[in-house]
Short mmCIF file of C-alpha atoms in Angstrom, two decimals:
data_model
loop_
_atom_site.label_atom_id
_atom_site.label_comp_id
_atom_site.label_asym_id
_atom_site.label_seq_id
_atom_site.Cartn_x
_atom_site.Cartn_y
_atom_site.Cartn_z
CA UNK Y 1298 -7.59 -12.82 -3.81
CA UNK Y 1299 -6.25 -9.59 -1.69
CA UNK Y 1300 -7.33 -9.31 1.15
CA UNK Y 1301 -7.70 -5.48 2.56
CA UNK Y 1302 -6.20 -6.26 6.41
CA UNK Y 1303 -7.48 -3.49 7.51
CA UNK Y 1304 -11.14 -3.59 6.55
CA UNK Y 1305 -10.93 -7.33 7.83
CA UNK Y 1306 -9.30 -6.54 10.79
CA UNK Y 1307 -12.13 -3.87 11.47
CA UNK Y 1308 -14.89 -6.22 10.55
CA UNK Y 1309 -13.66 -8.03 13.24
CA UNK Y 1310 -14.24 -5.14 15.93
CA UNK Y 1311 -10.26 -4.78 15.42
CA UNK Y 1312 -6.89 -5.78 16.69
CA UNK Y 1313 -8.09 -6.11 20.20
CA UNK Y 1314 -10.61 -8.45 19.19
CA UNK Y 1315 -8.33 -10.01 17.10
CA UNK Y 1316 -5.72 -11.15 19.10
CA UNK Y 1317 -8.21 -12.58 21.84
CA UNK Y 1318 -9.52 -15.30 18.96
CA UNK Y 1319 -7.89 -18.73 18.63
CA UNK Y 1320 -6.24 -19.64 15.27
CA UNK Y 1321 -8.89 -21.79 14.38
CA UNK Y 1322 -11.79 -18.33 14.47
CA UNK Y 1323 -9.07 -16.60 12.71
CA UNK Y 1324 -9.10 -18.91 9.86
CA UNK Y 1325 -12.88 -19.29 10.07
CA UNK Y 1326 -13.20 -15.39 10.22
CA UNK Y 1327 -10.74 -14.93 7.14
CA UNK Y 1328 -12.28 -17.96 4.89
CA UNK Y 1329 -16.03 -15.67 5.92
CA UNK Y 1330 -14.05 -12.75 4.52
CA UNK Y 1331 -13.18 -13.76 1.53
CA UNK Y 1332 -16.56 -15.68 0.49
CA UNK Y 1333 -18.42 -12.45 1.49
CA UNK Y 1334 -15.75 -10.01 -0.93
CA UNK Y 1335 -15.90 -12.82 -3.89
CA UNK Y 1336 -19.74 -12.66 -3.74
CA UNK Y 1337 -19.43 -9.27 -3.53
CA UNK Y 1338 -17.48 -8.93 -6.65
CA UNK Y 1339 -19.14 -10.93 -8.50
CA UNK Y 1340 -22.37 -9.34 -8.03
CA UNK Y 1341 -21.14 -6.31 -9.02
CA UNK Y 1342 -19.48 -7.91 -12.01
CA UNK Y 1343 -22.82 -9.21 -12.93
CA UNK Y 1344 -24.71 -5.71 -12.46
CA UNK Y 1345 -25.77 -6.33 -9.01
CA UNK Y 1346 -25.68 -5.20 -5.92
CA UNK Y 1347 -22.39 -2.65 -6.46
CA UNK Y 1348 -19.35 -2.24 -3.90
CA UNK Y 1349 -20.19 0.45 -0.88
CA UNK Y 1350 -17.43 2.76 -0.99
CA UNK Y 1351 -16.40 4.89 2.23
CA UNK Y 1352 -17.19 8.30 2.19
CA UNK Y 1353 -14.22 11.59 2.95
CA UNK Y 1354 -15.41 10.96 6.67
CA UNK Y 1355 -15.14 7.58 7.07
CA UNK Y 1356 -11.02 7.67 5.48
CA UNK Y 1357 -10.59 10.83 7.82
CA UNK Y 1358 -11.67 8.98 10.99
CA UNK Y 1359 -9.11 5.90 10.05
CA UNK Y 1360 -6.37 8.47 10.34
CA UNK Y 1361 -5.41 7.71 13.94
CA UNK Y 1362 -5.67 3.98 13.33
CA UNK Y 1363 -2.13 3.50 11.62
CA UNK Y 1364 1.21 4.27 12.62
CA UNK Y 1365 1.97 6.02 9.35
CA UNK Y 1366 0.53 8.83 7.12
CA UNK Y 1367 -0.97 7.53 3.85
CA UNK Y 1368 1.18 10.10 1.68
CA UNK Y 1369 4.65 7.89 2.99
CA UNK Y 1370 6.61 6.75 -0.37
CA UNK Y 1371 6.69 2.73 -0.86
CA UNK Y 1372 10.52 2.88 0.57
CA UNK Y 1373 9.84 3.85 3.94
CA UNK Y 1374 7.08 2.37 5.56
CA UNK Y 1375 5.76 -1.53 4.80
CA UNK Y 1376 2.26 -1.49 6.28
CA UNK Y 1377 1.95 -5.37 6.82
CA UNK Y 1378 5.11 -5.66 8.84
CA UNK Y 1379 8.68 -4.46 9.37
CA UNK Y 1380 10.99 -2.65 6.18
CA UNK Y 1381 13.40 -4.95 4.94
CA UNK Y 1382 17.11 -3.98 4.59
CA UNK Y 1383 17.54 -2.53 1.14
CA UNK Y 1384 20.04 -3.48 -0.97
CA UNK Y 1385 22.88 -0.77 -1.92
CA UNK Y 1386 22.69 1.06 -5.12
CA UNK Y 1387 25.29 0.48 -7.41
CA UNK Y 1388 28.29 3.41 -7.62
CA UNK Y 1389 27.01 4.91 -10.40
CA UNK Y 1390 22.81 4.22 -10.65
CA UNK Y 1391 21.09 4.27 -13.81
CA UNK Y 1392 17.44 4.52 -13.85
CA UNK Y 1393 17.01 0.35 -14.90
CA UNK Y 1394 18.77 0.26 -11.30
CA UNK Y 1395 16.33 2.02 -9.03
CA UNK Y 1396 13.39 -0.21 -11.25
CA UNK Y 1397 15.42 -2.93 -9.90
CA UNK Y 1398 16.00 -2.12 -6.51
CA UNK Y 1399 13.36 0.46 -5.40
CA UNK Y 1400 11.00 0.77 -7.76
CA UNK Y 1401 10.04 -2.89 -8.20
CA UNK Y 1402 7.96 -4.99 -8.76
CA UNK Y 1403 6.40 -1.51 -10.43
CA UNK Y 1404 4.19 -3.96 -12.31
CA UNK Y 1405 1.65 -0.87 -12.45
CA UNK Y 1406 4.08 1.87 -14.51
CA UNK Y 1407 5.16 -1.55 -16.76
CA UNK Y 1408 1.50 -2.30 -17.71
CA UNK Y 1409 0.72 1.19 -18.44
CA UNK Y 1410 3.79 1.48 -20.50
CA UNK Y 1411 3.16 -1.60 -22.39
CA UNK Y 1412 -0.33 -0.55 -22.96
CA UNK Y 1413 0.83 3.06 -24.40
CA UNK Y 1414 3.25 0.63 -26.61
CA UNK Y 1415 1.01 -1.22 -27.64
CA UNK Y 1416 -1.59 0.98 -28.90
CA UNK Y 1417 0.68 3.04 -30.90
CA UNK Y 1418 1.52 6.08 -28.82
CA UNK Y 1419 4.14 8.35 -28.98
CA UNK Y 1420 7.51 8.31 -27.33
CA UNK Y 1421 7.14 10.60 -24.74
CA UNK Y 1422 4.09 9.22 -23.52
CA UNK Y 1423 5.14 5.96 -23.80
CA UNK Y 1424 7.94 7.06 -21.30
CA UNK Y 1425 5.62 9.22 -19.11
CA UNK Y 1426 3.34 6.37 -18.84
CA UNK Y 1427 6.98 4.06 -17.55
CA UNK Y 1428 7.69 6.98 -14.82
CA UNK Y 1429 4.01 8.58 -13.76
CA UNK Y 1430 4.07 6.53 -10.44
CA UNK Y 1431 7.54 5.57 -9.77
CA UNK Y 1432 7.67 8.95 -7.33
CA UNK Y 1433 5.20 7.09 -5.14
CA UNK Y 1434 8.41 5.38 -3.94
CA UNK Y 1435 9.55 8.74 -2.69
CA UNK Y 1436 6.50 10.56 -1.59
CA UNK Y 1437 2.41 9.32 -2.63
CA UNK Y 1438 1.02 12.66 -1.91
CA UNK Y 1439 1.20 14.86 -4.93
CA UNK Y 1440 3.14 12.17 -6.69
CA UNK Y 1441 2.54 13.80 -9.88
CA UNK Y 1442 4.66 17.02 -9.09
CA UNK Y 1443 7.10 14.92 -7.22
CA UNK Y 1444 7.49 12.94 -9.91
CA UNK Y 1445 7.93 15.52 -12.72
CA UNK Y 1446 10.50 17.39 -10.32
CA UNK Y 1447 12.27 14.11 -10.26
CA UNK Y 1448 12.43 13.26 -13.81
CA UNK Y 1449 12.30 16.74 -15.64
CA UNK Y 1450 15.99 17.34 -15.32
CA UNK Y 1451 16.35 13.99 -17.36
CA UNK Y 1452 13.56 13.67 -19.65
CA UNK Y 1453 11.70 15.32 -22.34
CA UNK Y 1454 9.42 18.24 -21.45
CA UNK Y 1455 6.00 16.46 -22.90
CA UNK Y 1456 6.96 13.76 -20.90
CA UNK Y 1457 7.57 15.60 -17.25
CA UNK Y 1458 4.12 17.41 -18.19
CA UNK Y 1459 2.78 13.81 -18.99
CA UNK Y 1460 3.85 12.75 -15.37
CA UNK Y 1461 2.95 15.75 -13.71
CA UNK Y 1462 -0.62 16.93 -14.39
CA UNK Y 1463 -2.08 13.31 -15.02
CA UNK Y 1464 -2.54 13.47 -10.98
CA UNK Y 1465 -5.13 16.12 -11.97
CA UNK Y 1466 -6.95 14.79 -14.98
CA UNK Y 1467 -7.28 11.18 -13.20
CA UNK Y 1468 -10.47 12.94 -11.45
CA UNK Y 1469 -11.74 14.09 -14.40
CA UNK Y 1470 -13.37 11.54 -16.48
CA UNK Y 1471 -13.17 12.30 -20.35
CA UNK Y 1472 -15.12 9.64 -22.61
CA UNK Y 1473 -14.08 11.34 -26.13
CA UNK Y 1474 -10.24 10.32 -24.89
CA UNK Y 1475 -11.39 7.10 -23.41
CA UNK Y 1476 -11.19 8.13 -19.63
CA UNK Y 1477 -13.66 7.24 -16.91
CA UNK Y 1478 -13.48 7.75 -13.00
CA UNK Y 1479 -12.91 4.67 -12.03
CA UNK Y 1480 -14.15 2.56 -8.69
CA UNK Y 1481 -10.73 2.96 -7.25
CA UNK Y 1482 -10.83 6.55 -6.19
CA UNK Y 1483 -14.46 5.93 -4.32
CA UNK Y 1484 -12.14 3.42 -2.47
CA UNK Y 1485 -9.17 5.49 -1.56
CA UNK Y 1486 -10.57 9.48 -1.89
CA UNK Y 1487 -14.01 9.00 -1.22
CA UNK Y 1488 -17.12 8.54 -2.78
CA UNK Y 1489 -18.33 12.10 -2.20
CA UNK Y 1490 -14.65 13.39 -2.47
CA UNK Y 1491 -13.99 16.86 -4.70
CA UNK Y 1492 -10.73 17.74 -5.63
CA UNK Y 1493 -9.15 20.96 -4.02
CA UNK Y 1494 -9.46 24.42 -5.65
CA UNK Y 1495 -5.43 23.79 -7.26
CA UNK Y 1496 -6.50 20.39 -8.80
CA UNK Y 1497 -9.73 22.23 -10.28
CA UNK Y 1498 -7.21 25.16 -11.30
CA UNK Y 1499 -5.15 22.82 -13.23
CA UNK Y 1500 -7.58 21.05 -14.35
CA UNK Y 1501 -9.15 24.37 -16.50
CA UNK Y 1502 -5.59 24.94 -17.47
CA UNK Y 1503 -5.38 22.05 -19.13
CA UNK Y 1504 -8.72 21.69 -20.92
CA UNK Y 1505 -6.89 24.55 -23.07
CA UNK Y 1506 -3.48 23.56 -22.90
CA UNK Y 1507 -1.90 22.58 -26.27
CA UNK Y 1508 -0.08 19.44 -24.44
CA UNK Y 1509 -3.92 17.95 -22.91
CA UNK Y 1510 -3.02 15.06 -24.28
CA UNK Y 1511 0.02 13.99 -22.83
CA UNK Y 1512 -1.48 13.72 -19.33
CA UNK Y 1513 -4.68 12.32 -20.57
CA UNK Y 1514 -3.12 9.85 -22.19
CA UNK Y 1515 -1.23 8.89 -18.94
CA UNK Y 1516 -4.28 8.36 -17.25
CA UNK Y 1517 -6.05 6.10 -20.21
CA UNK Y 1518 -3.48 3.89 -20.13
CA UNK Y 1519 -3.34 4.14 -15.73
CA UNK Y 1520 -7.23 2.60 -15.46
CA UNK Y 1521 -5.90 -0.52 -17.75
CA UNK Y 1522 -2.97 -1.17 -16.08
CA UNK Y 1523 -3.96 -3.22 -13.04
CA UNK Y 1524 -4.17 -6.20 -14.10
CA UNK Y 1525 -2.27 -8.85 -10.82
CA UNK Y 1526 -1.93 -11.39 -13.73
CA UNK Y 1527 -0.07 -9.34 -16.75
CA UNK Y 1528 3.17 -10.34 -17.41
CA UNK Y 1529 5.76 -7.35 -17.76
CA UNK Y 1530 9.42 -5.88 -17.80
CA UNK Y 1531 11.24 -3.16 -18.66
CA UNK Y 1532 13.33 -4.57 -21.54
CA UNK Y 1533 10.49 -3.43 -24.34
CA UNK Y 1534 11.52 -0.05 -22.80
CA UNK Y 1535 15.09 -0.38 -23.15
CA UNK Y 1536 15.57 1.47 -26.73
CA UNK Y 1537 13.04 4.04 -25.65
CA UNK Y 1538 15.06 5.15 -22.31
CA UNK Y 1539 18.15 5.02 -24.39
CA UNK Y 1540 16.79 7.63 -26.54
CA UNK Y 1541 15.23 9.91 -24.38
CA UNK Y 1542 16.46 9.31 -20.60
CA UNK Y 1543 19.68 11.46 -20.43
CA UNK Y 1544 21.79 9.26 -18.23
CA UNK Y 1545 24.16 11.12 -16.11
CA UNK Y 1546 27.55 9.55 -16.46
CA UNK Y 1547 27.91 9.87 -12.83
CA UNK Y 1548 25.05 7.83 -11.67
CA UNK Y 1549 21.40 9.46 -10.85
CA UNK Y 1550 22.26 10.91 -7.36
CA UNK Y 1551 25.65 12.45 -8.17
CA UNK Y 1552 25.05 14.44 -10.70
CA UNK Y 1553 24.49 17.21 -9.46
CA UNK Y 1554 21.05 18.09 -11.09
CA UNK Y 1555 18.04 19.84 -9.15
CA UNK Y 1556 16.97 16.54 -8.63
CA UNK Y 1557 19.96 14.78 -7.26
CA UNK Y 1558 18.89 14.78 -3.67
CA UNK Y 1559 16.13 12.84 -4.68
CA UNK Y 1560 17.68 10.34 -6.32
CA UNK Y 1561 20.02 10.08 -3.21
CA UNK Y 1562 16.95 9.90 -1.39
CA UNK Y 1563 15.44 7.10 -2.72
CA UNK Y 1564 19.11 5.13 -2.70
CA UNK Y 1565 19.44 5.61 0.84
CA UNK Y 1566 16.42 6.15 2.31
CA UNK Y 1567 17.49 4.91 5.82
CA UNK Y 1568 19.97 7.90 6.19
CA UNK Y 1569 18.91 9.15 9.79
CA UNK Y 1570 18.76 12.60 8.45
CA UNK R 1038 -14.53 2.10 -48.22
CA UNK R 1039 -17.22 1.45 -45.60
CA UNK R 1040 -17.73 -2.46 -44.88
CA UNK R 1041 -21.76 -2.59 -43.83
CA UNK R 1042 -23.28 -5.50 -41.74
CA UNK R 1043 -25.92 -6.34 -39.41
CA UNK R 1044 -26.31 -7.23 -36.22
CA UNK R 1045 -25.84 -11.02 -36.27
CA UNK R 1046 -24.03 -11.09 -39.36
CA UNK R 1047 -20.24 -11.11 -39.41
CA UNK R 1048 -18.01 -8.15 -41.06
CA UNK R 1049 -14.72 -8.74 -42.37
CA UNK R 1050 -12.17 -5.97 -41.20
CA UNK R 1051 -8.77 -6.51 -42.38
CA UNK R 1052 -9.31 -10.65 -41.56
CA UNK R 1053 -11.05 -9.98 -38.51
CA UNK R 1054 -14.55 -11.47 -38.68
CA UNK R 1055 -16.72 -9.05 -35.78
CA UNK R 1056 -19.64 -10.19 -34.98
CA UNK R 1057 -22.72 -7.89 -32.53
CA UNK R 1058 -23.95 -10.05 -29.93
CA UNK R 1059 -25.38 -8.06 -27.91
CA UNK R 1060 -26.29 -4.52 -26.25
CA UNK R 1061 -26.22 -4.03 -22.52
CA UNK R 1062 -26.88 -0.45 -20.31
CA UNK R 1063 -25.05 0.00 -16.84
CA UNK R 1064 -23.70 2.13 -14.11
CA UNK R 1065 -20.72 0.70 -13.57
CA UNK R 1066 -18.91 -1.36 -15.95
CA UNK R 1067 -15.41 -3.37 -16.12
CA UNK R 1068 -12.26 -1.55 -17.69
CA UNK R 1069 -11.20 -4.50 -19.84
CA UNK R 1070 -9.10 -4.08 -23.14
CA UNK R 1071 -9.54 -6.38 -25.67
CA UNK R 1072 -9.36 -9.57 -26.06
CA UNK R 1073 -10.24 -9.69 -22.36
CA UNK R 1074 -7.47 -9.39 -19.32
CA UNK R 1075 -7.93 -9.71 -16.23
CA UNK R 1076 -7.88 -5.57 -15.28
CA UNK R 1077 -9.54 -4.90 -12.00
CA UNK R 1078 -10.58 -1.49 -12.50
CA UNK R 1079 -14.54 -0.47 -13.14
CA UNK R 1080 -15.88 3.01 -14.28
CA UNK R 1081 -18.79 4.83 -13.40
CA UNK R 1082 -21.43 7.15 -15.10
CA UNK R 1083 -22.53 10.25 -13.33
CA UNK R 1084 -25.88 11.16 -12.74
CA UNK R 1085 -27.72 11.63 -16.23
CA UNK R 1086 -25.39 9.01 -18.33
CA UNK R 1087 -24.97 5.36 -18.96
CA UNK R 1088 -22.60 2.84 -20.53
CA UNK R 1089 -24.14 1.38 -23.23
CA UNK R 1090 -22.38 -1.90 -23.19
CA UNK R 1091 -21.88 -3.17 -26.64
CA UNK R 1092 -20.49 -7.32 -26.90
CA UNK R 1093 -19.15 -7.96 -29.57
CA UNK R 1094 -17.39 -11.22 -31.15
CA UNK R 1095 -13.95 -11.82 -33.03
CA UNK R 1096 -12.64 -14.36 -35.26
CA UNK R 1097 -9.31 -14.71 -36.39
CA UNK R 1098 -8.63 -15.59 -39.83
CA UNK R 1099 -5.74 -16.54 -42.00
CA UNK R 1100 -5.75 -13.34 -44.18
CA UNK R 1101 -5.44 -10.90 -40.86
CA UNK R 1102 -1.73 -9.25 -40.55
CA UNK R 1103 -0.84 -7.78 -37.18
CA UNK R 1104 -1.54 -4.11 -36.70
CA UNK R 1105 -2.64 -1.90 -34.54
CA UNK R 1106 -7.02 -1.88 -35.11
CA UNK R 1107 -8.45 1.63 -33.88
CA UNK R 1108 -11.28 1.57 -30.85
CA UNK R 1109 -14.48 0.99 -31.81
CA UNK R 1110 -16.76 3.89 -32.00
CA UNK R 1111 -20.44 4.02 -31.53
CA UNK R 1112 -22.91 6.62 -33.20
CA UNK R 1113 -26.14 6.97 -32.11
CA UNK R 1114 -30.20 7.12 -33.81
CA UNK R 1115 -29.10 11.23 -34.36
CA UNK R 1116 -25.53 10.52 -35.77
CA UNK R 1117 -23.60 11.49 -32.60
CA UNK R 1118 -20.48 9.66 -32.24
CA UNK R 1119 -19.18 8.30 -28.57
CA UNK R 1120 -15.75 6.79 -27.71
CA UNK R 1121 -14.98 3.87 -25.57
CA UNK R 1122 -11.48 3.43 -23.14
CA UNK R 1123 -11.03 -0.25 -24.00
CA UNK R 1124 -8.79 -0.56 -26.74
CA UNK R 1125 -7.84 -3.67 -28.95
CA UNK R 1126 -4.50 -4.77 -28.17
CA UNK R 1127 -2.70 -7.39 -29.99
CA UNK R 1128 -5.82 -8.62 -32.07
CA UNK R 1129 -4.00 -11.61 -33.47
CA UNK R 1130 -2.93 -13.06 -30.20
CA UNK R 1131 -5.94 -15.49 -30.05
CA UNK R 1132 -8.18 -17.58 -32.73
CA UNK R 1133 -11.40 -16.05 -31.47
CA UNK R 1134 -12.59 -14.19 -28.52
CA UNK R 1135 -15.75 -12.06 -27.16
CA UNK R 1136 -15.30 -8.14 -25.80
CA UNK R 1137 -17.56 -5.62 -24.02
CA UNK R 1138 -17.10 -1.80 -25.08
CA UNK R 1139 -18.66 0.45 -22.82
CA UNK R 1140 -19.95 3.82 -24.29
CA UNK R 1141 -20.77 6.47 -22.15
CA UNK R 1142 -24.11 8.01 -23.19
CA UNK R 1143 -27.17 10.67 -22.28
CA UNK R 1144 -29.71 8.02 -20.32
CA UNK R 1145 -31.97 6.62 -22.80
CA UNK R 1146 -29.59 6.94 -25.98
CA UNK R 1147 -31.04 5.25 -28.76
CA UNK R 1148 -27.69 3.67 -30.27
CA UNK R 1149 -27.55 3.02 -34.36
CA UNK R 1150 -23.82 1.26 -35.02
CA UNK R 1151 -20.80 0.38 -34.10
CA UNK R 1152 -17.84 0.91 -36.62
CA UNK R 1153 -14.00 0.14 -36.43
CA UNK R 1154 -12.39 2.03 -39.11
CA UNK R 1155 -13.92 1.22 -41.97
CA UNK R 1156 -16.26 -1.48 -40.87
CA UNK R 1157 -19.54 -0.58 -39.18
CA UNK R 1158 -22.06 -2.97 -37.74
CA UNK R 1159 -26.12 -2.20 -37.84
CA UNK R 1160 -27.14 -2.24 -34.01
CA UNK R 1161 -30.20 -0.83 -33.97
CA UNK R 1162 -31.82 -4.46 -34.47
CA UNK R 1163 -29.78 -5.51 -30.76
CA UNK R 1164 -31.87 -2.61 -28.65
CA UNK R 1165 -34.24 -4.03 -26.31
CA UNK R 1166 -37.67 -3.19 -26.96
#
């Protein structure tokens, strides 16, 4: 089971209260824990009594708790303990190396991939679905644009679109194409949470775009793809990169494209400035 | 040609035997493709909607040939037809298993069948009184 630290921690009355128990209540406390969230589970498995979910006020007020700000890519902040040294990207990176070395496990953009695979979809969403998160190494807030601006220069069009607007049409839920809101955005927006005016914005665009279905597609295959006991790589995606991922010769990073910096970003992202 | 069967009763579908169990209405329902993985996401209805939650149950047999089987689709008593997210993947990779399709419908939807393709299954027998 995973255990949210946090919430336990603050169940707890918090770190101060904490670190005045014995390792004994510790282990009590955390055994409580995670009887109380598997009942809890369950029970809302079973139709019962569902999961509370914080509300826009209760996130805002945990704002001052942490030491970081929740839109911080993957690479630079580890929010169970101190960043690891990373190791260096080869001369000339390819985008199977930053999967290996800063993108990974990316078990989330694998299952979604191997979902769109499996279910017949095209290409390019197929390949969206591979790269929709993989910004969230770089940046988590408006990973979507980050993410399209990262891959665009490299990619096809319907697939930077895929990347880019399914951080908009996750909030809307869209039966007829198989997408609901799911639990996970009570947890980490809010239950009462409403997108901003852009997100709405896009979000009309889209209804009448010719491409809806790129980004909607994205997010079908994002609500199936979190699943801690798939098992996943990149090698189905091998032929697929090959044939639409236009590989700089001189390694992502030195290329040269409007992306570059990025790229270089993400290799060294303990470059002091 | 349309394969027709009852709740109960099994329908052949390419060498897939699908069987209706049962009918369900929730809230808040699992995000599980089919057969069943171990996805932890849930959906929710809004206000005014419901999943119907259809079960239903799949054999194996020697005359199905991998492919890819299209969703499920549900139509209800006035012939409206709803879509569900969970999607069959890799039908052949076990003998026989059970799956839940939610539907999202108008609270109170009387539901009629359940079809895949070309095979639809009588439901209307499955609605609680």
């Amino acid at each position: 089971m995973e255990i949210d630290r946090r919430a336990f921690i603050a169940s707890l009355g918090g770190t101060a209260a904490v670190s005045m128990m014995d390792s004994e209540a510790k282990a009590d406390a955390l055994e409580h824990w995670m009887e109380e969230s598997l009942d809890e589970q369950a029970a809302a498995a079973q139709g019962g009594t569902p999961e509370k979910f914080p509300t826009v006020a209760e996130l805002d007020a945990q704002i001052e708790t942490r030491n970081y700000r929740r839109g911080t890519g993957n690479v630079f902040v580890n929010t169970r303990g101190n960043v690891k040294k990373l190791e260096a990207m080869p001369k000339n990176p390819t985008l199977q190396d930053f999967f290996r070395l800063r993108f990974a496990p990316a078990n989330h953009v694998l299952q979604s991939a191997t979902r769109a695979l499996k279910t017949g979809m095209s290409e390019e969403i197929i390949l969206a679905c591979l790269l929709h998160d993989c910004a969230q190494a770089l940046m988590k807030a408006d990973h979507g644009w980050w993410g399209a601006q990262l891959f665009e220069p490299y990619i096809p069009e319907k697939s930077a679109f895929g990347i880019r607007y399914h951080q908009a049409l996750r909030f809307y839920a869209d039966p007829d194409a198989g997408y609901e809101y799911p639990d996970l955005y009570y947890r980490i927006f809010g239950q009462d949470y409403t997108p901003p005016p852009h997100i709405e914005a896009t979000y009309k665009m889209l209804r009448n775009h010719k491409w809806y279905m790129e980004p909607r597609m994205v997010t079908v295959n994002d609500l199936y793809a979190f699943d801690p006991n798939a098992k996943v790589s990149i090698e189905p995606f091998t032929d697929i990169i090959g044939r639409h991922f236009k590989s700089p010769k001189e390694g992502l990073g030195n290329d040269n494209s409007p992306s570059a910096h990025m790229w270089r970003t993400l290799g060294n992202p303990d470059a002091p400035l | 040609m349309t394969i027709v069967g009852q709740a109960g009763q099994s329908v052949n579908y390419k060498g897939l035997e699908v069987v209706a169990t049962g009918i369900e209405r929730a809230q808040n329902v699992a995000l599980i493709d089919c057969p069943p993985t171990t996805n932890s996401q849930r959906g929710n209805a809004r206000a005014g909607e419901e999943f119907v939650v259809v079960s239903l149950a799949f054999k194996v047999t020697p005359a199905f040939k991998e492919t890819i089987v299209k969703k499920p689709v549900l139509t209800d008593a006035s012939g409206k037809v709803y879509n569900t997210s969970v999607a069959i993947i890799d039908p052949g990779s076990q003998p026989e298993y059970k799956c839940s399709f939610p539907f999202r419908v108008a609270t109170g939807t009387k539901v009629a069948s359940v079809q895949i393709d070309t095979a639809s299954i009588d439901l209307a027998s499955l609605e609680k009184k």
